[in-house]
Coordinates of C-alpha atoms and ligand atoms in Angstrom, one line a residue:
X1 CA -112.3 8.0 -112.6
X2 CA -115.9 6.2 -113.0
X3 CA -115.5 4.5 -110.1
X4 CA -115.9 8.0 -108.5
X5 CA -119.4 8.1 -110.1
X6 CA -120.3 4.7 -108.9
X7 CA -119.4 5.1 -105.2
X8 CA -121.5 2.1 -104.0
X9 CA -119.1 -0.5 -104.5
X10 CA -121.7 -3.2 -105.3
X11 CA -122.9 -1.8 -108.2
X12 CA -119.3 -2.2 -109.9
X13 CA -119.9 -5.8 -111.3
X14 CA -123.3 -4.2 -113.0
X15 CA -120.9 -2.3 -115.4
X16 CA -121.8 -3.4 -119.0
X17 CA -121.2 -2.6 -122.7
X18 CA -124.0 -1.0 -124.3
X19 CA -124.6 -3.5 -126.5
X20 CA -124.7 -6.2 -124.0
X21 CA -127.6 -4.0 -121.6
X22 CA -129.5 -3.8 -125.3
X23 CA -129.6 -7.7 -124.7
X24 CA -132.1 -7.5 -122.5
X25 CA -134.7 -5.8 -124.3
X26 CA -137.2 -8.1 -125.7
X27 CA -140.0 -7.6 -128.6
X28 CA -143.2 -6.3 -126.9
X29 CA -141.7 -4.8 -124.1
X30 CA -142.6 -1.2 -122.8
X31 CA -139.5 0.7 -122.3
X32 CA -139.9 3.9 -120.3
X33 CA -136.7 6.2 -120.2
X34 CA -135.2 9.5 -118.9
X35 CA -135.1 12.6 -121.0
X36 CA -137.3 15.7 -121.4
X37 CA -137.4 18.0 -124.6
X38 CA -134.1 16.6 -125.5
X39 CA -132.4 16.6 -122.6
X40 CA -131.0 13.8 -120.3
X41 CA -131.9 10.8 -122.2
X42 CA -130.0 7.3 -122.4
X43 CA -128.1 7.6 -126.0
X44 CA -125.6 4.6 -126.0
X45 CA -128.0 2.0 -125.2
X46 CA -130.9 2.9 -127.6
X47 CA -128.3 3.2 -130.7
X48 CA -127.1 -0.3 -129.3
X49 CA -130.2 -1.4 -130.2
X50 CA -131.1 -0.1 -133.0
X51 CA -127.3 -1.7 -134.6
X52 CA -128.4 -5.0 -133.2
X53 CA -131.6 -4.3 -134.8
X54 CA -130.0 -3.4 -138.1
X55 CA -127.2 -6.7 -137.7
X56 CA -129.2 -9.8 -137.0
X57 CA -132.2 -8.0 -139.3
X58 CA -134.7 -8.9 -136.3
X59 CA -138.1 -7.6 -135.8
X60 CA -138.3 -6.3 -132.6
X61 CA -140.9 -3.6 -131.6
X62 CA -141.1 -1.6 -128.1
X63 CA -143.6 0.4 -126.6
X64 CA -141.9 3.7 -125.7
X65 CA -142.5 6.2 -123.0
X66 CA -140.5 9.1 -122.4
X67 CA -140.5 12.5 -120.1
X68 CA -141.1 14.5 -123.2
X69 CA -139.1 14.7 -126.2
X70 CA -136.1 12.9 -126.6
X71 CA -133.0 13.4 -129.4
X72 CA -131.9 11.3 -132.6
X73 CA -129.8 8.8 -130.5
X74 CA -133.8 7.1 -129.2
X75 CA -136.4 8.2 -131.1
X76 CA -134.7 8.9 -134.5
X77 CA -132.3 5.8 -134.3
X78 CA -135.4 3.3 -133.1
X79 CA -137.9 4.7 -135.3
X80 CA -135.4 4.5 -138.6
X81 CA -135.2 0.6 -137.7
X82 CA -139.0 -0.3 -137.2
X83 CA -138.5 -0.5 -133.5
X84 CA -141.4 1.5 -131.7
X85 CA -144.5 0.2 -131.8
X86 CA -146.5 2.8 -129.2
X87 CA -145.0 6.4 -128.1
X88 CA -146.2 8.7 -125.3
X89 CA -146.5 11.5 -124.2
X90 CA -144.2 13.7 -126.9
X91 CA -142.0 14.3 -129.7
X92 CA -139.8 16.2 -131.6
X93 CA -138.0 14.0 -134.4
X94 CA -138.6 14.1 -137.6
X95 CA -138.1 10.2 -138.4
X96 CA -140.4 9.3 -135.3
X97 CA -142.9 12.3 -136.5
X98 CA -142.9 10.7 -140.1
X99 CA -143.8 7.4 -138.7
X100 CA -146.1 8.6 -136.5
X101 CA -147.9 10.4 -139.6
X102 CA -147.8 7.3 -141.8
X103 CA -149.6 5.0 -139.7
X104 CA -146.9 2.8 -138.9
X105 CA -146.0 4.4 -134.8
X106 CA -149.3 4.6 -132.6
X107 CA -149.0 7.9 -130.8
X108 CA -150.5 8.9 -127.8
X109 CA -150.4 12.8 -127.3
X110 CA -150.4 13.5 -123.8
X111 CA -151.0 16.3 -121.2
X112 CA -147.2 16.2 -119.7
X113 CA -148.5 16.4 -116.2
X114 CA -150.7 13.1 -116.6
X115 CA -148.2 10.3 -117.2
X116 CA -146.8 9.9 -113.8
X117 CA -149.8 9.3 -112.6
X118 CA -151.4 6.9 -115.4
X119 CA -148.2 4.7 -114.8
X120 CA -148.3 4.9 -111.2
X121 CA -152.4 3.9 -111.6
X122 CA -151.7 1.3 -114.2
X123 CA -153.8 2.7 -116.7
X124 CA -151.3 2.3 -119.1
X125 CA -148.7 -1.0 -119.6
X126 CA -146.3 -2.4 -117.2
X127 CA -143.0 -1.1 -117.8
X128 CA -140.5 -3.7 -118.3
X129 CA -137.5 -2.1 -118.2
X130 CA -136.5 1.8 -117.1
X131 CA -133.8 3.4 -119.3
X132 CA -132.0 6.5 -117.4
X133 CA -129.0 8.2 -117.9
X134 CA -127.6 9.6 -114.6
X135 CA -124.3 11.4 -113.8
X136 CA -123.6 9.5 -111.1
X137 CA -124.5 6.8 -107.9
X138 CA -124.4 7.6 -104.3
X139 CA -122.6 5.5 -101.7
X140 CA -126.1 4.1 -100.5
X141 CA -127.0 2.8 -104.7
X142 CA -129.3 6.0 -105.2
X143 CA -128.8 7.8 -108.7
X144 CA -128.7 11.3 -109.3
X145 CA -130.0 12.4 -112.6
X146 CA -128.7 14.4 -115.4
X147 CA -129.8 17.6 -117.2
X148 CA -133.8 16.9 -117.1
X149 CA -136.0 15.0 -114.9
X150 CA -139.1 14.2 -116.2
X151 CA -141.1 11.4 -115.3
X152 CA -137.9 9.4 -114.2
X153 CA -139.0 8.9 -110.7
X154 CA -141.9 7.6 -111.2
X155 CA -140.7 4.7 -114.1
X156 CA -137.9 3.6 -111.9
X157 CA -140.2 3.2 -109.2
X158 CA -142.7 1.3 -111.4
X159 CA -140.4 -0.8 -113.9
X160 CA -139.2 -4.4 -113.4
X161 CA -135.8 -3.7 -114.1
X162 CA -133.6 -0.6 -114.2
X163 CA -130.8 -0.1 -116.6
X164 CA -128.6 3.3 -116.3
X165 CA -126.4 5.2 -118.7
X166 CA -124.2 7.3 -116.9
X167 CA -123.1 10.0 -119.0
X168 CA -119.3 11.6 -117.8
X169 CA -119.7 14.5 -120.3
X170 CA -122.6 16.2 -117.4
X171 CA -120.0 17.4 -114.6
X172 CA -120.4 15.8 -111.4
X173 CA -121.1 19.4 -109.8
X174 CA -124.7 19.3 -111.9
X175 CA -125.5 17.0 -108.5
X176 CA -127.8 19.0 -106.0
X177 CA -129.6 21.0 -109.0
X178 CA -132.5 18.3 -108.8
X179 CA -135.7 18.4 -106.7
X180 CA -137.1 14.7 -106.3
X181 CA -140.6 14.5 -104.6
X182 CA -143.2 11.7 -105.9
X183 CA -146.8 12.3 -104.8
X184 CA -149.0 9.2 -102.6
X185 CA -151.5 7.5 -104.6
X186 CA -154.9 9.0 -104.0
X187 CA -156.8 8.8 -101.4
X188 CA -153.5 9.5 -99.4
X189 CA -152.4 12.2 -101.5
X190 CA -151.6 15.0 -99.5
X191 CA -151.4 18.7 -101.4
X192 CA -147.9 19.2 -102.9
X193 CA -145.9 21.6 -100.8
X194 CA -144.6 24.2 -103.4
X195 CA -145.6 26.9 -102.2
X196 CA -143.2 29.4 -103.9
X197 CA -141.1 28.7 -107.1
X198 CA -137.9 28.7 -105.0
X199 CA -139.1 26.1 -102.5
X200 CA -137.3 22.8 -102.8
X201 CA -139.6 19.9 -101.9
X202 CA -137.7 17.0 -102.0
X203 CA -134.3 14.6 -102.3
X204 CA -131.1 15.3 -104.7
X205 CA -131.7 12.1 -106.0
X206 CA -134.2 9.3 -107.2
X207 CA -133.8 6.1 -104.6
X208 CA -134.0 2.6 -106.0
X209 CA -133.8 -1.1 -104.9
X210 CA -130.2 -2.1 -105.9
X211 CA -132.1 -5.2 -107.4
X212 CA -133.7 -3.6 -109.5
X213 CA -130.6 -2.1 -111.3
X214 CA -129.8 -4.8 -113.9
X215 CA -126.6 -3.0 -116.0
X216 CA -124.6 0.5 -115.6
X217 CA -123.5 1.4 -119.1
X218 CA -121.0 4.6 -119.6
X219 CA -121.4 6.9 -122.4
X220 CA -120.4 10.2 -123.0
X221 CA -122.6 11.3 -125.7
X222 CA -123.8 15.0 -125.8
X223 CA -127.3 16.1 -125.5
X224 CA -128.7 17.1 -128.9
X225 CA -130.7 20.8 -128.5
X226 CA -130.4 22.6 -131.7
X227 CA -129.2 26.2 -131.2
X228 CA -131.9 28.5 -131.4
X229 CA -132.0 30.8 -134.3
X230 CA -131.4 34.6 -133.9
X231 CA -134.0 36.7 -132.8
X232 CA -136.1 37.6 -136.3
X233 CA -138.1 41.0 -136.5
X234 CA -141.3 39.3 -136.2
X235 CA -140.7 37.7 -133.0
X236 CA -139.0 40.9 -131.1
X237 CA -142.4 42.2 -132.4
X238 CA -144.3 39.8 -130.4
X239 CA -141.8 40.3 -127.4
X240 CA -142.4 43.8 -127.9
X241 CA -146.6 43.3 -127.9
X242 CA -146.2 40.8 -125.0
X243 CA -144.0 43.1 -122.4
X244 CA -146.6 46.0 -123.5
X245 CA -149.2 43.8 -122.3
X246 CA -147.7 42.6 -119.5
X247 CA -147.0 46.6 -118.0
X248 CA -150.5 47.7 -118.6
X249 CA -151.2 44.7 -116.7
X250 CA -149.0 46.4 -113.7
X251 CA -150.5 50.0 -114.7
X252 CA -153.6 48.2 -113.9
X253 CA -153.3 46.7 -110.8
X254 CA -154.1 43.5 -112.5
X255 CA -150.5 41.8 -111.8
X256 CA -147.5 42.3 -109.2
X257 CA -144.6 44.8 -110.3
X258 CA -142.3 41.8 -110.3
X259 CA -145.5 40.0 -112.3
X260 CA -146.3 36.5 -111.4
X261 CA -144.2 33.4 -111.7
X262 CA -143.3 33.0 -116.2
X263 CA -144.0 29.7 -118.0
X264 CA -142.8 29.6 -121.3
X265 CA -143.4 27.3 -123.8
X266 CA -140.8 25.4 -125.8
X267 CA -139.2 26.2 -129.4
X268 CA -137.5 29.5 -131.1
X269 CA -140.6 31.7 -130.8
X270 CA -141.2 31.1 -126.8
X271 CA -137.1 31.6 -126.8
X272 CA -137.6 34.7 -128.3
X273 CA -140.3 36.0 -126.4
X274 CA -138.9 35.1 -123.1
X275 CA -135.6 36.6 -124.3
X276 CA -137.7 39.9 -124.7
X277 CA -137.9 40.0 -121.0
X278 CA -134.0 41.2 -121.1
X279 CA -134.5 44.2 -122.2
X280 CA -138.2 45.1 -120.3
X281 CA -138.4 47.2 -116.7
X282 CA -139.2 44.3 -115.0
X283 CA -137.0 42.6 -112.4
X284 CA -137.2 40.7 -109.6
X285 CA -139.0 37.5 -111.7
X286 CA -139.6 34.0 -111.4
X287 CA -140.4 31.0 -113.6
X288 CA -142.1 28.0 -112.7
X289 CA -142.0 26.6 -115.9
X290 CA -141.3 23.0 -117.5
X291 CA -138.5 24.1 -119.9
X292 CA -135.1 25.8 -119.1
X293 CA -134.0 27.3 -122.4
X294 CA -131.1 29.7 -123.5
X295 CA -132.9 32.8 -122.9
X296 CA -133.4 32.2 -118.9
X297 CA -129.7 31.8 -118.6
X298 CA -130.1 35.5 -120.1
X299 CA -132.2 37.0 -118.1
X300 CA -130.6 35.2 -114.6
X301 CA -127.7 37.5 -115.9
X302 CA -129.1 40.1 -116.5
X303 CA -130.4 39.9 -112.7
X304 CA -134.0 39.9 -113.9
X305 CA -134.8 36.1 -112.8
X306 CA -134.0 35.5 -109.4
X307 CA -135.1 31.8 -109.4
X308 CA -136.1 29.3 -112.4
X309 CA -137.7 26.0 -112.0
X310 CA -138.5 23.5 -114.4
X311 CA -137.8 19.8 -115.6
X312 CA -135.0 19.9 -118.1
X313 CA -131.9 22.7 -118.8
X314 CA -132.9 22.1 -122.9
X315 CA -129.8 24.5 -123.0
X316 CA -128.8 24.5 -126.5
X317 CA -124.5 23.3 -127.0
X318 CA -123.4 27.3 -126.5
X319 CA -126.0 27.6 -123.9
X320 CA -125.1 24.5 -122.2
X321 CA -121.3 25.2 -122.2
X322 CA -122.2 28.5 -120.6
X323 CA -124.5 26.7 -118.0
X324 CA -121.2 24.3 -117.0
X325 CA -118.7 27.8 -117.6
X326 CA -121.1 29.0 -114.5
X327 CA -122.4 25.8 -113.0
X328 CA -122.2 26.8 -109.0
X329 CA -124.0 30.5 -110.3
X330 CA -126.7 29.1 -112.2
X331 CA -127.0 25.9 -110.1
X332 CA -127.9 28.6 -107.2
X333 CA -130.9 29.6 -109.3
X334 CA -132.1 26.7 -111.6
X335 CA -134.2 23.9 -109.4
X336 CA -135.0 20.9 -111.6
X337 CA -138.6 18.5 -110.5
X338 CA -141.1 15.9 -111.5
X339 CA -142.7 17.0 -114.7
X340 CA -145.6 15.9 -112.7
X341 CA -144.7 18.8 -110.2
X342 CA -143.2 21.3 -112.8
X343 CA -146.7 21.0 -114.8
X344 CA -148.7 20.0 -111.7
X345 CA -152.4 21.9 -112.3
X346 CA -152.9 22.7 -109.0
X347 CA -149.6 24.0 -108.0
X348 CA -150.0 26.1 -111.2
X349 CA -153.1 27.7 -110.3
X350 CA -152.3 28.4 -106.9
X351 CA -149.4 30.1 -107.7
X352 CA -150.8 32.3 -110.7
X353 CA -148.5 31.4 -113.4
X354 CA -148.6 33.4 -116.4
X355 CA -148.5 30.8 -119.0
X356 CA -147.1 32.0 -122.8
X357 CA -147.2 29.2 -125.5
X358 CA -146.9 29.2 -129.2
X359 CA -149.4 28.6 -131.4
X360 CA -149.6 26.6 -134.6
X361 CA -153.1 28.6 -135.8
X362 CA -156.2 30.7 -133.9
X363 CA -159.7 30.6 -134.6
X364 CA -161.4 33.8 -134.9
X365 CA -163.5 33.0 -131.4
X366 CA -159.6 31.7 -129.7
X367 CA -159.4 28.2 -129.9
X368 CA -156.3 27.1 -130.4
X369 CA -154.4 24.3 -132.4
X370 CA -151.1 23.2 -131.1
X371 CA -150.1 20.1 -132.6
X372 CA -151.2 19.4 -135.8
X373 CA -150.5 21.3 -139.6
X374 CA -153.8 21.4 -141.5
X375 CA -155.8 19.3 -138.9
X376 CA -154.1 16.3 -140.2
X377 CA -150.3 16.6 -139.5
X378 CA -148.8 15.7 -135.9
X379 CA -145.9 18.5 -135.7
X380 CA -145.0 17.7 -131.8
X381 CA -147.8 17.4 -129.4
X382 CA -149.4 18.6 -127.0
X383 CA -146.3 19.0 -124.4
X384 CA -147.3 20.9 -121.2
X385 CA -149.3 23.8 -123.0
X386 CA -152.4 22.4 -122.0
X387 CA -151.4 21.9 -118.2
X388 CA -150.1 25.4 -117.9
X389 CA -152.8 27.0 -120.3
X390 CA -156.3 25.7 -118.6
X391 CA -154.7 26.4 -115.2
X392 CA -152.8 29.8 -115.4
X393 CA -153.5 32.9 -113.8
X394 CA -153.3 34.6 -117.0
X395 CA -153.1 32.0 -120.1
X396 CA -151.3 33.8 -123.6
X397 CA -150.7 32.2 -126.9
X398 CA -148.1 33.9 -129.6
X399 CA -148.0 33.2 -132.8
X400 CA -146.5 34.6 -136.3
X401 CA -149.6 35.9 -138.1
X402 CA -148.6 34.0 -141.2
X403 CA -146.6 31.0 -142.0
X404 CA -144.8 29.6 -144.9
X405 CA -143.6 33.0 -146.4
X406 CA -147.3 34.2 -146.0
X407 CA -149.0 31.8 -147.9
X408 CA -151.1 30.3 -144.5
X409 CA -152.8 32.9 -142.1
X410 CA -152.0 31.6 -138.8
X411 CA -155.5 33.2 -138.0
X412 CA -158.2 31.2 -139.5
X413 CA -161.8 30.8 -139.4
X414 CA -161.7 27.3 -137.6
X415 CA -159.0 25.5 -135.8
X416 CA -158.9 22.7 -138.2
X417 CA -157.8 20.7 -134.6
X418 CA -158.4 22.0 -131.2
X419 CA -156.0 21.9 -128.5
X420 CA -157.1 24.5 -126.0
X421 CA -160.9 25.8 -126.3
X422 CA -161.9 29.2 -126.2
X423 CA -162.9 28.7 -122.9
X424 CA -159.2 28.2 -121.1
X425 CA -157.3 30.8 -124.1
X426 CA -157.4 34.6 -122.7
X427 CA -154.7 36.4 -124.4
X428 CA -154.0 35.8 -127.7
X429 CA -150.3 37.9 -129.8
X430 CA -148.8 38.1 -133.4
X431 CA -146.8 40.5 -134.8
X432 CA -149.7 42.9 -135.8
X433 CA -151.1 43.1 -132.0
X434 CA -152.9 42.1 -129.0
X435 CA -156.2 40.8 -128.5
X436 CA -157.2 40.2 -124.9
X437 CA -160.3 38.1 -124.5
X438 CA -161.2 38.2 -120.7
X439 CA -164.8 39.1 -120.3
X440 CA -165.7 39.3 -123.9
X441 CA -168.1 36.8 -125.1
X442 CA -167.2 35.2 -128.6
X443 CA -169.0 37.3 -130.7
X444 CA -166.5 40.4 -129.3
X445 CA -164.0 37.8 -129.3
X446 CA -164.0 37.3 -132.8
X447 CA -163.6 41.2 -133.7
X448 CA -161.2 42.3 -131.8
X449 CA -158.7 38.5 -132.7
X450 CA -159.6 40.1 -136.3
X451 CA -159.0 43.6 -135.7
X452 CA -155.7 43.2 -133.7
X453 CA -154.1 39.8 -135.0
X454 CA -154.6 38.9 -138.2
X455 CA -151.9 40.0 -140.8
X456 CA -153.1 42.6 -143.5
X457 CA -153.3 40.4 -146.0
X458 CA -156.2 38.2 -144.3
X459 CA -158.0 40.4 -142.6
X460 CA -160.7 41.6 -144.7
X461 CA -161.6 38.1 -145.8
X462 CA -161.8 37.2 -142.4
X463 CA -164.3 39.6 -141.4
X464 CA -166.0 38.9 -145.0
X465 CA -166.2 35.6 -143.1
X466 CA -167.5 36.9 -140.1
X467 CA -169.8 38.7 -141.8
X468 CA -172.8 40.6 -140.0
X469 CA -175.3 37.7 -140.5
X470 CA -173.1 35.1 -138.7
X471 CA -172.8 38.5 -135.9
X472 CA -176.3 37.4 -134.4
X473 CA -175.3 34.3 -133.5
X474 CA -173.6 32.9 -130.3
X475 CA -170.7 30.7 -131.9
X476 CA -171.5 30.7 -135.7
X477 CA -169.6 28.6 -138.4
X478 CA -170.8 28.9 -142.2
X479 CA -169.9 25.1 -142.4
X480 CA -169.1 24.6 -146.0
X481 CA -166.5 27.7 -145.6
X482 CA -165.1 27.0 -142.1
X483 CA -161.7 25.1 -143.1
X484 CA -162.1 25.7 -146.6
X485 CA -159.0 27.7 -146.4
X486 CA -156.9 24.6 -145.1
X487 CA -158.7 23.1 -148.3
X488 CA -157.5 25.6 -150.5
X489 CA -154.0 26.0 -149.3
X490 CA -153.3 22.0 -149.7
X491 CA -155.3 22.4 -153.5
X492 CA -153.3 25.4 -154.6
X493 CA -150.5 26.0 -152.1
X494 CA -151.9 29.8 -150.3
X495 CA -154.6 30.4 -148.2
X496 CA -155.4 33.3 -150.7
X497 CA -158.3 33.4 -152.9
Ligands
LIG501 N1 -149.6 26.2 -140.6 C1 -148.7 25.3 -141.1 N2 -147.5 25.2 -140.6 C2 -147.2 26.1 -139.6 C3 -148.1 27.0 -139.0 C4 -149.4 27.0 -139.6 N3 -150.3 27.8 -139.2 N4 -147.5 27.6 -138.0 C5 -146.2 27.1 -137.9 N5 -146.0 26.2 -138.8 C6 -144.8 25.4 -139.1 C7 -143.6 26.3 -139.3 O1 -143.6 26.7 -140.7 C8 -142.5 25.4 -139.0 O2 -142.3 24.5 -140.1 P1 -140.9 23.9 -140.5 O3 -140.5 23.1 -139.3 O4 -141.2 23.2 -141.7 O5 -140.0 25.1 -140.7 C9 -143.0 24.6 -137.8 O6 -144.5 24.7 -137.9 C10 -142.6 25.2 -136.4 O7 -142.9 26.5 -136.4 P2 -141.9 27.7 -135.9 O8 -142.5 29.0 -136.4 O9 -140.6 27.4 -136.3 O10 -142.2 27.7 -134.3 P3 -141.6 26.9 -133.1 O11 -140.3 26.2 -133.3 O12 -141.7 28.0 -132.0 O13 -142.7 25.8 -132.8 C11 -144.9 24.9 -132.2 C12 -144.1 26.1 -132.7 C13 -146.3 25.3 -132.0 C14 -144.8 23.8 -133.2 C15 -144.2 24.5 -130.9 O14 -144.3 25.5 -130.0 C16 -145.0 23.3 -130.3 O15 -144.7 22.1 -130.6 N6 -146.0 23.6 -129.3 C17 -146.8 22.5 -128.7 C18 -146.2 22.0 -127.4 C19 -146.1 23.1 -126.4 O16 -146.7 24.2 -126.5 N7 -145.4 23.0 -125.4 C20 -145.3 24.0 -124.4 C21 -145.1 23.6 -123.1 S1 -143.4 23.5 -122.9

């Protein structure tokens, strides 16, 4: 039965336990693996680890580079046991994001679309050994990938050594879903040829020298998406302001009837606002995005999505089981790439994407923090919100007015940390409204964010803010006030005077 997953023969003697492939990583090595926002990421030989780790009570630290966010099995079971030194580009776990807060895990919060290419430059450390997990291995040693592809392609191509996890609980039909095409180093880089979301660019699978490939290791352990929650009244609210937006865009000649190809971020709000797309006039759409969640399987069905590319299916385990249910449907209409294509800037811009990403908190004049809670708090990162935002046709940022039960206005007067300046943020919609920056300069910017976003609650004390003194200015900031409601909410638990 495995040997039908290995079909090149050679490769059989490379079959390994997990615990003997975890052998071979050393202290100070980098380790760069598979897996993007969790999905398709080596699970049997990182937990190997981390029990050899926990056994012989060694200290043994890696560097870690992943596609984007990876589950429990890597980050949470190596960072539980002291084992990552340096992580790039993204995360999700709480263990890892604790660590990463304490000091103790240096964390570098990339663009997604950059760490291809910093490998492939060697801006950042030789990778020792490449970690991937695969569904299965051609007849001429080449491996196909499993539910994401991330920066896979380029790591195997750059480590010293290769180890790979197939995983038999991916069926062997997911093969063909994947789009493989590495750019030339520059100055021989030639302009990628995507020129629609549908076109497929590349191989089925990543190629490899067979020497490389020092241990196959089987596994069967499931990816580890959380289902999303149900669709709250808040976010169908934001759906409902997005799709309002998105036909007087139509009404006004501003956008295609069948719009322009979707991005949408990652987490339950982007879910939800995507999902709102089910129930809109539109059809005929395409997504070039980095993410597939649940709700494109729901709008493929409902014939709204005619094709979806991205990096990884981060299907959650009823989504996924639907996904295999329908494999040779969806397969038809999914196309999986690079994250350095998926998020590539200039493909981006030249097709007009219409990017939509959540917020953590808005500034009155639009700039927009994405990563960290009270300026001070890594929640994720970064992910691909920046590639898609600076470079989109039409950039948009949701968030919930308020968080915490209402107790932190998710519209403040100062980013207290900036992810995307004012300058690349054009649409910005909560629950309460709209407020559509294009053309307005900050001091309009500020009014109508105000006027149209904040929650009732906030509202007047964010124009007493902006009051009409600061209204002469360009960009103005009463300095002493400007995060003094991040001050007050960590001194007295509400952003409420
Ligand atoms: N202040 C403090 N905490 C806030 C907050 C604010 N203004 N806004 C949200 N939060 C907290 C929520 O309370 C929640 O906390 P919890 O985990 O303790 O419950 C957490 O942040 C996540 O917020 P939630 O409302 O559940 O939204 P989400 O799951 O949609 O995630 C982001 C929102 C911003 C964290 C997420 O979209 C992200 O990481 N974005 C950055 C990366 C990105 O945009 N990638 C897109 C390209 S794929």
């Amino acid at each position: 039965m495995i040997m039908e997953r290995i079909k090149n023969k050679d490769y059989h003697d490379k079959i390994m336990s997990a615990m003997e492939a975890a052998a071979l990583i050393k202290d100070g090595m980098t380790i760069a693996t598979s897996g993007f926002t969790p999905a398709g990421y080596p699970k049997a030989v990182p937990k190997a680890l981390a029990e050899r780790i926990k056994r012989e009570g060694i200290d043994l630290k890696i560097n870690l580079y992943t596609g984007a966010s990876v589950g429990d099995e890597l980050d949470g079971e190596l960072a539980r046991v002291g084992a990552i030194k340096k992580r790039l580009p993204y995360q999700t776990q709480s263990d890892c994001r604790n660590k990463i807060n304490c000091g103790e895990i240096d964390y570098i919060d990339m663009h997604l679309s950059h760490v291809s290419d910093f490998v492939r430059y060697g801006f950042l450390s030789k990778i020792d050994i490449a970690i991937v997990e695969a569904i299965a291995i051609t007849e001429e040693g080449y491996i196909i990938p499993s539910t994401s592809l991330g920066n896979t392609p380029a790591f195997i191509e750059n480590a010293e050594l290769v180890i790979i996890e197939i995983n038999t609980r991916h069926p062997k039909e997911l093969e063909g879903i994947h789009d493989v095409y590495q750019p030339l180093k520059p100055p021989n880089r030639i302009p990628i040829p995507v020129i629609t979301p549908k076109d497929r660019i590349g191989e089925t699978y990543i190629k490899v020298s067979p020497d490389k490939i020092k241990a196959i290791v089987i596994s069967d352990i499931p990816d580890s998406v959380k289902e999303f929650p149900e669709i709250d009244e808040i976010s169908q609210r934001m759906a409902d302001n997005l799709i309002d937006f998105l036909e007087n865009e139509v009404d006004n000649k501003r956008l295609p009837e069948n719009l322009l190809p979707l991005q949408s971020g990652v987490g339950a709000v982007a879910n939800a606002v995507l999902g709102g797309l089910v129930k809109s006039k539109f059809s005929g759409l395409s997504i070039y995005s980095e993410v597939i969640q649940d709700s494109v399987l729901d709008l493929i069905d409902s014939d709204k999505v005619n094709i979806a590319s991205g990096s990884s299916l981060t299907l959650s385990p009823k989504g996924l089981e639907r996904f295999y249910n329908n494999i040779a449907k969806y397969k038809d209409k999914i196309i999986l790439r690079p994250q350095e294509i998926s998020n590539s800037p200039e493909v981006i811009r030249r097709l007009g994407v219409i990017s939509m990403n959540t917020a953590i908190e808005v500034d009155i004049y639009g700039d927009v923090n994405s990563t960290n809670i009270m300026g001070t708090k890594m929640m994720n990162g970064i992910g691909g919100s920046g590639d898609f935002t600076r470079n989109a046709y039409i950039s948009i940022f949701t968030t919930p007015s308020t968080a915490k039960g209402g107790k932190i206005s998710s519209i403040v007067p100062l980013v207290s940390h900036c992810d995307h300046t004012e300058h690349d943020v054009q649409v910005v919609i909560t629950e309460q409204g709209v407020a559509d920056l294009r053309g307005l300069s900050p001091k309009e910017k500020a009014k109508v964010i105000i006027n149209n976003c904040a929650h009732p609650d906030y509202k007047d004390a964010l124009l007493e803010y902006y009051s009409n003194e600061m209204n002469q200015c360009h960009i103005s900031h009463k300095l002493n006030e400007a995060l003094s409601w991040h001050y007050r909410f960590l001194s007295t638990g509400t952003m409420k005077k």
